[in-house]
Amino acid sequence: MSFETYFPIWDQLQPRQQRLLLDSLTCRTVKKGTILRGGSTDCAGLVLIRSGQLRALVYSEEGREITIYRLFDGDLCLFCAPCVIRSIQFDVTIQAEKDTEFWTIPSEIYHGLMAQSTAVSNYTNELMASRFTEVMCRMEQFMWKSMDKRVAAFLLQEASIEETLELRITHEIIANHLGSHREVITRTLRDFQAAGMVKLSRGLVTILDREKLEALLK
Amino acid sequence: MSFETYFPIWDQLQPRQQRLLLDSLTCRTVKKGTILRGGSTDCAGLVLIRSGQLRALVYSEEGREITIYRLFDGDLCLFCAPCVIRSIQFDVTIQAEKDTEFWTIPSEIYHGLMAQSTAVSNYTNELMASRFTEVMCRMEQFMWKSMDKRVAAFLLQEASIEETLELRITHEIIANHLGSHREVITRTLRDFQAAGMVKLSRGLVTILDREKLEALLK
């Protein structure tokens, strides 16, 4: 599949704009764990994922981290190029969660298209609103939900993304997704194990009772 | 001052668009405490504040609340009309914090302008990015900062908005801004009082030592 089929508003661009976009693209593959964007001055370009998985995270001053949203095949990473919208004044780090292949659209090209085309600027609006919605959802979970509910939700989300109940994930990584400490996650998972919901072994969390985990969320 | 001087991109609209906008406006005044927007289906229109103050808040299932940002004279309230952007899929309540006079732009008129004008759609992008930035800042405070730092920051912000060190505010209202409980706020304020930073009396928090409160934030 080509860029044209992945870029959602391709058909709404003029031939001249399509050419400009195609001519400016670069395609890259990065390994799992690579930081695609960190630091506030970095603004190489917008990333459109061909295959793989990215996560957007923020750090505390003490180095704790929390995932604020995730991106999958076909998603466009607006915050990989925050400079295209002047009022984005916060730092987000983008990390590859899997080996990821993507196209990069240079920031100045995209910014130019936004100024010419209501299709591009309104698409960008929808994109930002989607991320905003995810962040609000994450924020509400963090503020109002107890840790057992948040861990249960995370395990169920992982199972759905990976399409397996055997999750290859450490307690440390779960803590980094949820803005918590490893010890807190370990304690919660041991409670889940005692209740027969999961089985724990080195680097592996196996979901034994999905319904019981889902019931926790209610 | 008229709508034309308040609407930031007035000069970038065509005469026809300016007329359409002016003809569709309504002007209203609401009392302090009024809910301008609540519930998910409400989408009357975008609000441009002529004078006054609004706050955007979210509720927990148990009815706790937290302020996610505030709007002042000349600010446009995009989330008063979330339906103009389809991907806004979360509920925000908008409440007047002071008696507020404002214009309302009907949602369908604004939506129509976004489809015609890159000036309007890119302005909307900047607007949403500003709110996003405020929410991220609030989220980071909530996640990583201790309650004494958050209360100190709130008192200093209030003093700056109201231009006085004598804040007419209850512990309950501070709790509602910060997503906390009254008892927690009272305990924190009493610690501040013991340290000589504030003086507490009924419905009043007086800042005695601004520098000491500011030092807490570092």
Tab-separated table of C-alpha atoms in Angstrom:
chain	number	residue	atom	x	y	z
A	1	MET	CA	0.000	0.000	0.000
A	2	SER	CA	1.231	3.465	-0.884
A	3	PHE	CA	1.182	6.841	0.889
A	4	GLU	CA	-1.859	7.897	-1.176
A	5	THR	CA	-3.993	5.152	0.335
A	6	TYR	CA	-2.832	5.925	3.895
A	7	PHE	CA	-3.259	9.702	3.847
A	8	PRO	CA	-6.960	10.195	4.691
A	9	ILE	CA	-7.606	13.405	2.756
A	10	TRP	CA	-5.494	12.609	-0.310
A	11	ASP	CA	-8.490	12.971	-2.653
A	12	GLN	CA	-9.234	16.437	-1.311
A	13	LEU	CA	-5.837	17.789	-2.339
A	14	GLN	CA	-5.166	19.477	-5.670
A	15	PRO	CA	-2.800	17.617	-8.062
A	16	ARG	CA	-0.147	20.291	-7.416
A	17	GLN	CA	-0.432	19.758	-3.641
A	18	GLN	CA	-0.330	15.988	-4.059
A	19	ARG	CA	2.889	16.270	-6.065
A	20	LEU	CA	4.449	18.616	-3.516
A	21	LEU	CA	3.621	16.189	-0.730
A	22	LEU	CA	4.929	13.095	-2.557
A	23	ASP	CA	8.161	14.837	-3.551
A	24	SER	CA	8.878	15.885	0.046
A	25	LEU	CA	8.274	12.496	1.720
A	26	THR	CA	10.917	10.323	3.287
A	27	CYS	CA	10.326	6.767	4.440
A	28	ARG	CA	12.121	5.249	7.433
A	29	THR	CA	12.080	2.262	9.729
A	30	VAL	CA	13.036	2.468	13.404
A	31	LYS	CA	13.595	-0.246	15.998
A	32	LYS	CA	11.356	-0.771	19.018
A	33	GLY	CA	12.403	1.618	21.772
A	34	THR	CA	13.635	4.415	19.466
A	35	ILE	CA	12.731	7.944	20.571
A	36	LEU	CA	11.277	9.639	17.484
A	37	ARG	CA	10.791	12.917	19.221
A	38	GLY	CA	12.047	14.234	22.534
A	39	GLY	CA	12.928	17.694	23.785
A	40	SER	CA	11.033	20.831	22.975
A	41	THR	CA	12.976	22.112	19.962
A	42	ASP	CA	12.651	18.978	17.858
A	43	CYS	CA	10.228	19.455	14.953
A	44	ALA	CA	11.419	17.390	12.004
A	45	GLY	CA	8.050	16.559	10.541
A	46	LEU	CA	4.709	14.799	10.814
A	47	VAL	CA	4.902	11.042	10.932
A	48	LEU	CA	2.384	8.801	9.153
A	49	ILE	CA	2.676	5.215	10.383
A	50	ARG	CA	2.796	2.548	7.682
A	51	SER	CA	3.157	-0.274	10.197
A	52	GLY	CA	4.131	-0.479	13.836
A	53	GLN	CA	3.149	1.281	17.051
A	54	LEU	CA	4.138	4.529	18.771
A	55	ARG	CA	3.351	5.893	22.195
A	56	ALA	CA	3.227	9.510	23.314
A	57	LEU	CA	4.422	10.064	26.860
A	58	VAL	CA	5.235	12.816	29.320
A	59	TYR	CA	7.854	12.812	32.078
A	60	SER	CA	7.738	14.179	35.611
A	61	GLU	CA	10.713	16.169	36.940
A	62	GLU	CA	11.818	13.037	38.780
A	63	GLY	CA	11.765	10.996	35.574
A	64	ARG	CA	8.491	9.112	36.115
A	65	GLU	CA	6.608	8.676	32.871
A	66	ILE	CA	3.030	8.172	31.737
A	67	THR	CA	1.610	7.197	28.344
A	68	ILE	CA	-0.939	9.741	27.148
A	69	TYR	CA	-1.947	7.983	23.924
A	70	ARG	CA	-0.839	5.409	21.362
A	71	LEU	CA	-0.702	5.439	17.581
A	72	PHE	CA	-1.155	2.542	15.175
A	73	ASP	CA	-1.013	1.763	11.427
A	74	GLY	CA	-2.356	4.658	9.380
A	75	ASP	CA	-2.262	7.163	12.279
A	76	LEU	CA	-0.695	10.565	11.729
A	77	CYS	CA	1.488	11.850	14.564
A	78	LEU	CA	0.779	15.573	14.824
A	79	PHE	CA	2.868	16.009	17.973
A	80	CYS	CA	5.909	14.679	16.136
A	81	ALA	CA	5.884	18.185	14.609
A	82	PRO	CA	4.324	20.492	17.206
A	83	CYS	CA	5.783	23.570	15.480
A	84	VAL	CA	3.132	23.356	12.752
A	85	ILE	CA	0.713	24.801	15.338
A	86	ARG	CA	2.247	27.663	17.292
A	87	SER	CA	0.020	27.297	20.349
A	88	ILE	CA	1.181	23.759	21.145
A	89	GLN	CA	3.380	24.684	24.085
A	90	PHE	CA	3.985	21.424	25.886
A	91	ASP	CA	6.540	18.666	25.500
A	92	VAL	CA	5.564	15.206	24.431
A	93	THR	CA	8.034	12.403	23.814
A	94	ILE	CA	7.247	9.935	21.023
A	95	GLN	CA	8.682	6.435	21.325
A	96	ALA	CA	8.383	3.386	19.079
A	97	GLU	CA	6.694	0.553	21.004
A	98	LYS	CA	7.355	-1.856	18.133
A	99	ASP	CA	9.586	-1.774	15.070
A	100	THR	CA	7.862	0.949	13.060
A	101	GLU	CA	7.914	1.964	9.409
A	102	PHE	CA	6.688	5.448	8.624
A	103	TRP	CA	6.684	8.373	6.204
A	104	THR	CA	7.784	11.817	7.355
A	105	ILE	CA	6.104	14.937	5.963
A	106	PRO	CA	8.403	17.946	6.524
A	107	SER	CA	6.835	20.482	8.914
A	108	GLU	CA	7.122	23.440	6.531
A	109	ILE	CA	5.386	21.516	3.732
A	110	TYR	CA	2.494	20.521	5.979
A	111	HIS	CA	2.268	24.017	7.439
A	112	GLY	CA	2.095	25.428	3.905
A	113	LEU	CA	-0.742	23.039	3.019
A	114	MET	CA	-2.667	24.044	6.144
A	115	ALA	CA	-2.501	27.665	5.023
A	116	GLN	CA	-3.801	26.810	1.526
A	117	SER	CA	-6.362	24.105	2.094
A	118	THR	CA	-9.339	24.026	4.471
A	119	ALA	CA	-9.379	20.250	3.933
A	120	VAL	CA	-5.899	19.986	5.499
A	121	SER	CA	-6.507	22.514	8.285
A	122	ASN	CA	-9.868	21.005	9.253
A	123	TYR	CA	-8.399	17.497	9.124
A	124	THR	CA	-5.683	18.752	11.477
A	125	ASN	CA	-8.416	20.077	13.765
A	126	GLU	CA	-10.064	16.655	13.879
A	127	LEU	CA	-6.715	15.013	14.509
A	128	MET	CA	-5.909	17.281	17.433
A	129	ALA	CA	-9.411	16.850	18.840
A	130	SER	CA	-8.953	13.052	18.755
A	131	ARG	CA	-5.710	13.292	20.727
A	132	PHE	CA	-7.313	15.797	23.084
A	133	THR	CA	-10.143	13.328	23.676
A	134	GLU	CA	-7.671	10.543	24.452
A	135	VAL	CA	-5.714	12.752	26.840
A	136	MET	CA	-8.905	13.838	28.628
A	137	CYS	CA	-9.894	10.198	29.003
A	138	ARG	CA	-6.427	9.348	30.364
A	139	MET	CA	-6.543	12.333	32.696
A	140	GLU	CA	-9.940	11.339	34.065
A	141	GLN	CA	-8.689	7.797	34.657
A	142	PHE	CA	-5.634	9.137	36.457
A	143	MET	CA	-7.645	11.551	38.589
A	144	TRP	CA	-10.665	9.534	39.559
A	145	LYS	CA	-9.910	5.822	39.102
A	146	SER	CA	-8.227	3.592	41.644
A	147	MET	CA	-5.016	1.806	40.672
A	148	ASP	CA	-6.660	-1.647	40.386
A	149	LYS	CA	-9.137	-0.305	37.804
A	150	ARG	CA	-6.369	1.393	35.840
A	151	VAL	CA	-4.182	-1.740	35.803
A	152	ALA	CA	-7.165	-3.891	34.756
A	153	ALA	CA	-7.997	-1.454	31.927
A	154	PHE	CA	-4.384	-1.461	30.771
A	155	LEU	CA	-4.124	-5.277	30.709
A	156	LEU	CA	-7.377	-5.561	28.742
A	157	GLN	CA	-6.193	-2.912	26.263
A	158	GLU	CA	-2.884	-4.747	25.787
A	159	ALA	CA	-4.705	-8.044	25.229
A	160	SER	CA	-6.843	-6.370	22.600
A	161	ILE	CA	-3.870	-4.729	20.802
A	162	GLU	CA	-1.713	-7.877	20.900
A	163	GLU	CA	-4.617	-10.271	20.333
A	164	THR	CA	-3.384	-12.607	23.038
A	165	LEU	CA	-3.979	-13.207	26.742
A	166	GLU	CA	-0.253	-13.903	27.310
A	167	LEU	CA	1.246	-10.456	27.707
A	168	ARG	CA	5.033	-10.175	27.464
A	169	ILE	CA	5.424	-7.123	29.659
A	170	THR	CA	7.302	-6.223	32.830
A	171	HIS	CA	5.836	-4.528	35.909
A	172	GLU	CA	8.256	-1.650	35.267
A	173	ILE	CA	6.811	-1.042	31.795
A	174	ILE	CA	3.241	-1.110	33.112
A	175	ALA	CA	4.301	1.459	35.737
A	176	ASN	CA	5.767	3.657	32.986
A	177	HIS	CA	2.512	3.548	31.045
A	178	LEU	CA	0.409	4.441	34.071
A	179	GLY	CA	2.621	7.050	35.733
A	180	SER	CA	3.155	4.824	38.756
A	181	HIS	CA	5.945	2.942	40.547
A	182	ARG	CA	6.937	-0.684	39.896
A	183	GLU	CA	6.252	-1.667	43.505
A	184	VAL	CA	2.663	-0.400	43.273
A	185	ILE	CA	2.051	-2.361	40.069
A	186	THR	CA	3.577	-5.532	41.533
A	187	ARG	CA	1.313	-5.258	44.580
A	188	THR	CA	-1.777	-4.773	42.396
A	189	LEU	CA	-0.872	-7.684	40.107
A	190	ARG	CA	-0.304	-9.969	43.117
A	191	ASP	CA	-3.793	-9.067	44.361
A	192	PHE	CA	-5.130	-9.967	40.886
A	193	GLN	CA	-3.225	-13.267	41.014
A	194	ALA	CA	-4.612	-14.081	44.471
A	195	ALA	CA	-8.119	-13.446	43.070
A	196	GLY	CA	-7.437	-15.823	40.157
A	197	MET	CA	-7.598	-13.134	37.494
A	198	VAL	CA	-3.997	-13.380	36.235
A	199	LYS	CA	-0.959	-15.608	36.495
A	200	LEU	CA	2.448	-13.991	36.936
A	201	SER	CA	5.793	-15.275	35.776
A	202	ARG	CA	9.054	-13.634	34.723
A	203	GLY	CA	8.303	-10.983	32.052
A	204	LEU	CA	4.853	-12.447	31.488
A	205	VAL	CA	1.340	-11.611	32.703
A	206	THR	CA	-1.253	-14.173	31.632
A	207	ILE	CA	-4.906	-13.179	31.845
A	208	LEU	CA	-6.845	-16.135	33.298
A	209	ASP	CA	-10.265	-14.532	33.881
A	210	ARG	CA	-11.084	-11.775	31.430
A	211	GLU	CA	-14.682	-11.338	32.662
A	212	LYS	CA	-13.535	-10.751	36.223
A	213	LEU	CA	-11.055	-8.089	35.040
A	214	GLU	CA	-13.778	-6.442	32.965
A	215	ALA	CA	-16.143	-6.474	35.946
A	216	LEU	CA	-13.556	-4.462	37.886
A	217	LEU	CA	-13.996	-1.564	35.460
A	218	LYS	CA	-17.664	-1.074	36.253
B	1	MET	CA	-16.014	47.944	22.139
B	2	SER	CA	-17.772	45.931	19.454
B	3	PHE	CA	-17.629	42.309	18.319
B	4	GLU	CA	-15.339	43.289	15.426
B	5	THR	CA	-12.616	44.437	17.822
B	6	TYR	CA	-12.908	41.284	19.969
B	7	PHE	CA	-12.903	38.649	17.227
B	8	PRO	CA	-9.188	38.113	16.522
B	9	ILE	CA	-9.385	37.235	12.831
B	10	TRP	CA	-12.109	39.701	11.849
B	11	ASP	CA	-9.874	41.379	9.257
B	12	GLN	CA	-9.163	38.048	7.573
B	13	LEU	CA	-12.842	37.423	6.790
B	14	GLN	CA	-14.501	38.455	3.547
B	15	PRO	CA	-17.199	41.194	3.814
B	16	ARG	CA	-19.853	38.549	3.090
B	17	GLN	CA	-18.567	36.347	5.916
B	18	GLN	CA	-18.373	39.316	8.279
B	19	ARG	CA	-22.011	40.171	7.547
B	20	LEU	CA	-23.124	36.575	8.032
B	21	LEU	CA	-21.380	36.483	11.398
B	22	LEU	CA	-22.769	39.804	12.635
B	23	ASP	CA	-26.320	38.908	11.570
B	24	SER	CA	-26.199	35.607	13.469
B	25	LEU	CA	-24.842	36.931	16.795
B	26	THR	CA	-26.755	37.127	20.014
B	27	CYS	CA	-25.522	38.936	23.103
B	28	ARG	CA	-26.331	37.780	26.635
B	29	THR	CA	-25.399	38.342	30.236
B	30	VAL	CA	-25.407	35.560	32.832
B	31	LYS	CA	-25.003	35.658	36.596
B	32	LYS	CA	-22.042	34.163	38.450
B	33	GLY	CA	-22.609	30.453	38.937
B	34	THR	CA	-24.660	29.913	35.749
B	35	ILE	CA	-23.875	26.726	33.821
B	36	LEU	CA	-23.430	27.790	30.191
B	37	ARG	CA	-22.852	24.294	28.992
B	38	GLY	CA	-23.380	20.948	30.640
B	39	GLY	CA	-24.296	17.520	29.320
B	40	SER	CA	-22.972	16.033	26.131
B	41	THR	CA	-25.717	17.000	23.677
B	42	ASP	CA	-25.621	20.718	24.353
B	43	CYS	CA	-24.073	22.631	21.434
B	44	ALA	CA	-25.753	26.016	21.141
B	45	GLY	CA	-22.797	27.973	19.883
B	46	LEU	CA	-19.331	29.382	20.444
B	47	VAL	CA	-19.093	31.976	23.170
B	48	LEU	CA	-16.894	35.075	22.868
B	49	ILE	CA	-16.489	36.766	26.259
B	50	ARG	CA	-17.011	40.534	26.307
B	51	SER	CA	-16.438	40.777	30.052
B	52	GLY	CA	-16.442	38.301	32.909
B	53	GLN	CA	-14.862	34.921	33.615
B	54	LEU	CA	-15.701	31.313	32.776
B	55	ARG	CA	-14.219	28.059	33.964
B	56	ALA	CA	-14.187	24.702	32.199
B	57	LEU	CA	-14.491	21.740	34.529
B	58	VAL	CA	-14.933	17.990	34.493
B	59	TYR	CA	-16.748	15.817	37.023
B	60	SER	CA	-15.903	12.427	38.460
B	61	GLU	CA	-18.624	9.784	38.711
B	62	GLU	CA	-18.897	10.622	42.407
B	63	GLY	CA	-19.447	14.304	41.653
B	64	ARG	CA	-15.973	15.617	42.477
B	65	GLU	CA	-14.927	18.363	40.104
B	66	ILE	CA	-11.719	19.886	38.781
B	67	THR	CA	-11.124	23.079	36.793
B	68	ILE	CA	-9.245	22.345	33.577
B	69	TYR	CA	-8.906	25.929	32.344
B	70	ARG	CA	-10.360	29.403	32.682
B	71	LEU	CA	-11.443	31.982	30.122
B	72	PHE	CA	-11.325	35.769	30.388
B	73	ASP	CA	-12.332	38.897	28.427
B	74	GLY	CA	-11.845	38.380	24.698
B	75	ASP	CA	-11.456	34.584	24.940
B	76	LEU	CA	-13.459	32.352	22.621
B	77	CYS	CA	-14.984	29.248	24.206
B	78	LEU	CA	-14.616	26.475	21.629
B	79	PHE	CA	-15.866	23.782	24.006
B	80	CYS	CA	-19.129	25.672	24.439
B	81	ALA	CA	-19.858	24.224	20.974
B	82	PRO	CA	-17.919	20.940	20.747
B	83	CYS	CA	-20.096	19.765	17.829
B	84	VAL	CA	-18.209	22.074	15.449
B	85	ILE	CA	-15.388	19.524	15.600
B	86	ARG	CA	-16.644	15.963	15.329
B	87	SER	CA	-13.697	14.363	17.099
B	88	ILE	CA	-14.238	16.224	20.371
B	89	GLN	CA	-15.691	13.305	22.273
B	90	PHE	CA	-15.506	14.336	25.899
B	91	ASP	CA	-17.769	16.310	28.182
B	92	VAL	CA	-16.726	19.620	29.608
B	93	THR	CA	-18.982	21.784	31.755
B	94	ILE	CA	-18.683	25.554	31.370
B	95	GLN	CA	-19.642	27.702	34.348
B	96	ALA	CA	-19.589	31.473	34.862
B	97	GLU	CA	-17.201	32.345	37.700
B	98	LYS	CA	-18.285	35.977	37.580
B	99	ASP	CA	-21.234	37.802	36.023
B	100	THR	CA	-20.366	37.416	32.334
B	101	GLU	CA	-21.441	39.221	29.175
B	102	PHE	CA	-20.826	37.386	25.922
B	103	TRP	CA	-21.728	36.962	22.278
B	104	THR	CA	-22.862	33.583	20.935
B	105	ILE	CA	-21.918	32.485	17.410
B	106	PRO	CA	-24.297	29.696	16.281
B	107	SER	CA	-22.463	26.396	15.767
B	108	GLU	CA	-23.637	25.899	12.178
B	109	ILE	CA	-22.484	29.391	11.168
B	110	TYR	CA	-19.025	28.845	12.652
B	111	HIS	CA	-18.806	25.371	11.166
B	112	GLY	CA	-19.658	26.813	7.759
B	113	LEU	CA	-16.913	29.432	8.092
B	114	MET	CA	-14.367	26.750	9.033
B	115	ALA	CA	-15.196	24.916	5.797
B	116	GLN	CA	-14.725	28.071	3.699
B	117	SER	CA	-11.848	29.883	5.311
B	118	THR	CA	-8.372	28.627	6.219
B	119	ALA	CA	-8.092	31.715	8.458
B	120	VAL	CA	-11.013	30.441	10.570
B	121	SER	CA	-9.977	26.780	10.555
B	122	ASN	CA	-6.339	27.543	11.413
B	123	TYR	CA	-7.423	29.986	14.105
B	124	THR	CA	-9.568	27.180	15.533
B	125	ASN	CA	-6.497	24.934	15.474
B	126	GLU	CA	-4.529	27.482	17.491
B	127	LEU	CA	-7.429	27.862	19.907
B	128	MET	CA	-7.696	24.138	20.525
B	129	ALA	CA	-3.910	23.844	20.891
B	130	SER	CA	-3.999	26.581	23.567
B	131	ARG	CA	-6.629	24.705	25.553
B	132	PHE	CA	-4.749	21.457	25.022
B	133	THR	CA	-1.615	23.109	26.415
B	134	GLU	CA	-3.514	24.308	29.498
B	135	VAL	CA	-5.016	20.880	30.079
B	136	MET	CA	-1.607	19.199	29.738
B	137	CYS	CA	-0.189	21.649	32.257
B	138	ARG	CA	-3.090	20.952	34.640
B	139	MET	CA	-2.686	17.206	34.126
B	140	GLU	CA	1.033	17.352	34.889
B	141	GLN	CA	0.337	19.349	38.041
B	142	PHE	CA	-2.291	16.840	39.112
B	143	MET	CA	-0.071	13.852	38.378
B	144	TRP	CA	3.276	14.969	39.669
B	145	LYS	CA	2.820	17.846	42.116
B	146	SER	CA	2.081	17.522	45.824
B	147	MET	CA	-1.076	19.133	47.194
B	148	ASP	CA	0.783	21.974	48.976
B	149	LYS	CA	2.384	23.054	45.684
B	150	ARG	CA	-0.949	22.902	43.879
B	151	VAL	CA	-2.744	24.934	46.549
B	152	ALA	CA	0.082	27.506	46.591
B	153	ALA	CA	-0.074	27.807	42.779
B	154	PHE	CA	-3.846	28.224	42.901
B	155	LEU	CA	-3.724	30.977	45.568
B	156	LEU	CA	-1.074	32.872	43.604
B	157	GLN	CA	-3.103	32.567	40.393
B	158	GLU	CA	-6.228	33.856	42.157
B	159	ALA	CA	-4.281	36.787	43.614
B	160	SER	CA	-3.057	37.645	40.134
B	161	ILE	CA	-6.535	37.381	38.534
B	162	GLU	CA	-8.275	39.350	41.299
B	163	GLU	CA	-5.372	41.761	41.840
B	164	THR	CA	-5.642	41.453	45.604
B	165	LEU	CA	-4.066	39.395	48.385
B	166	GLU	CA	-7.432	39.105	50.179
B	167	LEU	CA	-9.128	36.194	48.449
B	168	ARG	CA	-12.861	35.767	49.055
B	169	ILE	CA	-12.982	32.032	48.518
B	170	THR	CA	-14.088	29.002	50.521
B	171	HIS	CA	-12.073	25.822	51.072
B	172	GLU	CA	-14.858	23.945	49.260
B	173	ILE	CA	-14.411	26.046	46.124
B	174	ILE	CA	-10.635	25.563	46.177
B	175	ALA	CA	-11.250	21.797	46.448
B	176	ASN	CA	-13.588	21.979	43.425
B	177	HIS	CA	-10.939	23.738	41.375
B	178	LEU	CA	-8.239	21.229	42.297
B	179	GLY	CA	-10.218	17.981	42.170
B	180	SER	CA	-9.717	17.425	45.883
B	181	HIS	CA	-11.762	17.268	49.106
B	182	ARG	CA	-12.509	20.200	51.405
B	183	GLU	CA	-10.822	18.485	54.372
B	184	VAL	CA	-7.567	18.120	52.426
B	185	ILE	CA	-7.602	21.805	51.450
B	186	THR	CA	-8.365	22.898	55.020
B	187	ARG	CA	-5.448	20.833	56.321
B	188	THR	CA	-3.069	22.319	53.733
B	189	LEU	CA	-4.234	25.884	54.406
B	190	ARG	CA	-3.781	25.392	58.172
B	191	ASP	CA	-0.201	24.265	57.516
B	192	PHE	CA	0.292	27.434	55.447
B	193	GLN	CA	-1.182	29.503	58.288
B	194	ALA	CA	1.120	27.871	60.855
B	195	ALA	CA	4.061	28.742	58.593
B	196	GLY	CA	2.930	32.380	58.419
B	197	MET	CA	2.120	32.286	54.699
B	198	VAL	CA	-1.627	32.957	54.939
B	199	LYS	CA	-4.256	34.078	57.437
B	200	LEU	CA	-7.590	32.244	57.462
B	201	SER	CA	-10.976	33.629	58.414
B	202	ARG	CA	-14.528	32.835	57.368
B	203	GLY	CA	-14.760	32.832	53.543
B	204	LEU	CA	-11.430	34.637	53.303
B	205	VAL	CA	-7.838	33.568	52.656
B	206	THR	CA	-5.351	36.416	53.054
B	207	ILE	CA	-1.878	35.947	51.600
B	208	LEU	CA	0.651	37.271	54.121
B	209	ASP	CA	3.902	36.081	52.566
B	210	ARG	CA	3.799	35.876	48.777
B	211	GLU	CA	7.530	35.099	48.412
B	212	LYS	CA	7.278	32.101	50.720
B	213	LEU	CA	4.319	30.743	48.705
B	214	GLU	CA	6.232	31.269	45.466
B	215	ALA	CA	9.259	29.504	46.923
B	216	LEU	CA	7.059	26.439	47.495
B	217	LEU	CA	6.573	26.085	43.739
B	218	LYS	CA	10.275	25.580	43.029
